[in-house]
Amino acid sequence: MKFRDGMWLVAEGMRVEYAEDIHAITPTPSGNGGLSLLCPTKHIRSRGDTLNLSTLTIDIEPEFDGVLSVEVTHWSGSVRRGPHFDLYPHGKPSPANSIAPQAISKSASGTSLSSGSLTATIHPDPHTFDIRFHASDGSKHLTSLLSRSVGLAYSPAPSNPQQLGDMRDFKHYVFTQTQLAVGESVHGLGERFGAFNKVGQSIQLWNADGGTSSDQAYKNVSFWLSSRGYGVFIDHPELVDLEVGSERCCRVQTSVAGQRLKWYIIYGPTPKEVLQKYAVLTGRPARVPAWSFGLWLTTSFTTNYDEATVSGFLEGMKSRGIGVDVFHYDCFWMKAFTWTDFVFDPLKFPDPKASIARLKEARLCNKVCVWINPYIAQHGAAFHEAAAKGYLLRRKNGDVWQWDMWQAGMGLVDFTNPAACAWYTGCLNKLFDVGVDALKTDFGERVPPALPNHTTDTDVVWFDSTVDPAKMHNFYSFLYNKVVYEALEKRYGPGEAVLFARSACAGTQRFPLQWGGDCESTPEAMAESVRGGLSLGLSGFGFWSVDIGGFEGSPPPWIYKRWVAFGLLCSHSRLHGSNSYRVPWAIDDNDESEEGCSKVLAKWTLLKNRLMPYIYSQAMKTTETGVPLSLRAVCLEFPDDPTAWYLDRQFMLGESLMVAPVFEESGEVEFYLPKGTWTSFWDSSSTRVGPGWFKEKHGFGTLPLYVRENTILLLGCEELAKESGAVYDYATDLDVQAYHCVPGQAKATLYNSDGKHVVDFEVGEDGQVEGVHLLKGTTNIVGEHRIEAQP
């Protein structure tokens, strides 16, 4: 939202007032060791200037090392309605003042408040509005709140201040503008499919079912990461408007409707450290089971299928040497007009429990997933019970809130009602009894108010009367996925629960995993998906997938095969489409050649399964730190390389593998390698030295996949991976590959598929890999050599 018309004019219909002075600095009322700034909206030169004007209060408080909260308030008497983000889910660290006992200090530079490594300094002149955020040791300036950077606004503009005695006809906003440095880039804000660097964009954080080719997003996350080594988490689940260098080119403007705006500034100094501290605030991704990293195959969306179709798909995959770890039944496992009633269509699946058991016993798949959502159609068996017992959202007149979008007469499960949560969990337990192991939690975006400009006077009443419907719109995805995830976890145990979720907000990363939504079957959409996955990873989400081949349309064989290569190097990999199947033989008329879809899919699936010892070890780090497994932006590993902050067509799989998807039918691809020696995964004798851009041409069985120097790469046994998919004994017949390792620095950890630690590897002074004696079977050690440590 823009409040000004260029540099000089106020936007039409707006009244804007800015904090001009910092009139008084006192301790914050909370007693948490912070500073409260009283900021009038004009310069106070005499006592008379204190009358008939508004003030803004800015409370700055230390949270924990490297993190300060900043809250701007106009009228403090406004009710703090929920819902609120579930902060510090793993516990709050020790107070920052215990790290820096002299948290508040005064000098010629002004008044300073430190929170460990991060300090805010307030200019000593009360008529100079200037708050600077910098490293406590003085090594780095991060950002500032400067003149006319904090304010309030009314729309429409009142012509008489007495009109504001009745606020029902006015909207009230609070905003801040943090300074953007020369060359600074901004990333994150959820799964966004547009330009990777958000500078120059106007962004609304409002969940919407908008596909992957617009400025709308399924997953709006109120956190952004700066290339200058800090991040900002905006503590508001409601609509947040950002002008990222788009109202003022040198500022990031954040605004909300209401009387308060609160955000946290997080200092790394590295982007990995920023994400780790952000994960302390909002939560780390939970551990997901090893089987979830294998290939998922679905029925696709509106395709016609029954029990015979499912068996035929899986038998066809097995006969072609393609291991399927998870089979997913999409929407039409239920009858039309009944979604979601949790009942298998009796004509298509007369005995689902026996059917699923047969699939598993025949080892056609390891696990089964079904599609659900929180929208309950009135023609399904679940609706009448849910409506009668008050489990569905209601209108103000007492009616169940219904509409005909998606499902005829559908209602919305009210997850603010504990009884509704228990009922929904009971429905899920019946699916688990049938043999369902995972759930695709689709939708959750079309929650009233449906449109961002309709956030006031919404005709709905939630069971929890303390919540604000405008705040429930985005936050609903957190409650929905939390209920489902906890039901899975309770049934199957910690580390065995996994979702396939579409909607999200801050904190939903605790309930993995998420996928990228409805993309088209085009190379442009594949590139959009890469940008979306990168942005979500920089928003604290550790695990991510995409509809391989594209969801909308029917991919030509070359796009399918290029997408297979990309999709099998995401953290999770699923074949899924809309109105056409994604089994490979349906794409290219069963081309059985080495370049056919079936052989290409078999090769990449086997590679993913062989990489599991490496992938699973990296996944364990993700659950400990909040740093994404894949897609991991290159800037997380190489933050000092300016080019890395602009790479949006390639990514890291963990910390050691660089992946560059191919978007051209010809196989031509251009990619960048940062400083260091990089070795082709396909040919250990082929190395490239970065930094630099490179061009290559690849067939469908390869893409630019480079191993970072100083890496010990763990590859599982080919026979075990071929036979068992993603789950096997990773410690048996392991390939240990060392790439240009520095003794004492090159390390790797092996976990088995049950999450138990097996061994830590390290390259010793003699260039040998230590720890291999603890492995079983025949260990193949490749590339034992060393390089000298670089300056």
GROMACS .gro file of C-alpha atoms in nm, residues 13 61 89 117 121 191 235 237 333 403 423 649 671 721 727 735:
model
   16
   13GLY     CA    1  -0.772   1.018  -0.001
   61GLU     CA    2   1.328  -0.465   2.346
   89PRO     CA    3   0.785  -2.313   2.038
  117SER     CA    4   2.560  -0.889   1.893
  121THR     CA    5   2.135   0.351   1.867
  191GLU     CA    6   0.673  -1.899  -0.174
  235ASP     CA    7   0.470  -1.042   1.394
  237PRO     CA    8  -0.080  -1.292   1.082
  333TRP     CA    9  -1.087  -4.147  -0.395
  403TRP     CA   10  -2.062  -2.107  -0.058
  423TRP     CA   11  -1.378  -3.456   1.546
  649ARG     CA   12   1.780  -2.082  -1.185
  671PHE     CA   13   2.510  -2.177  -1.465
  721ALA     CA   14   1.864  -4.862  -0.347
  727VAL     CA   15   1.474  -4.697   0.290
  735ASP     CA   16   3.042  -4.558  -0.139
   0.00000   0.00000   0.00000
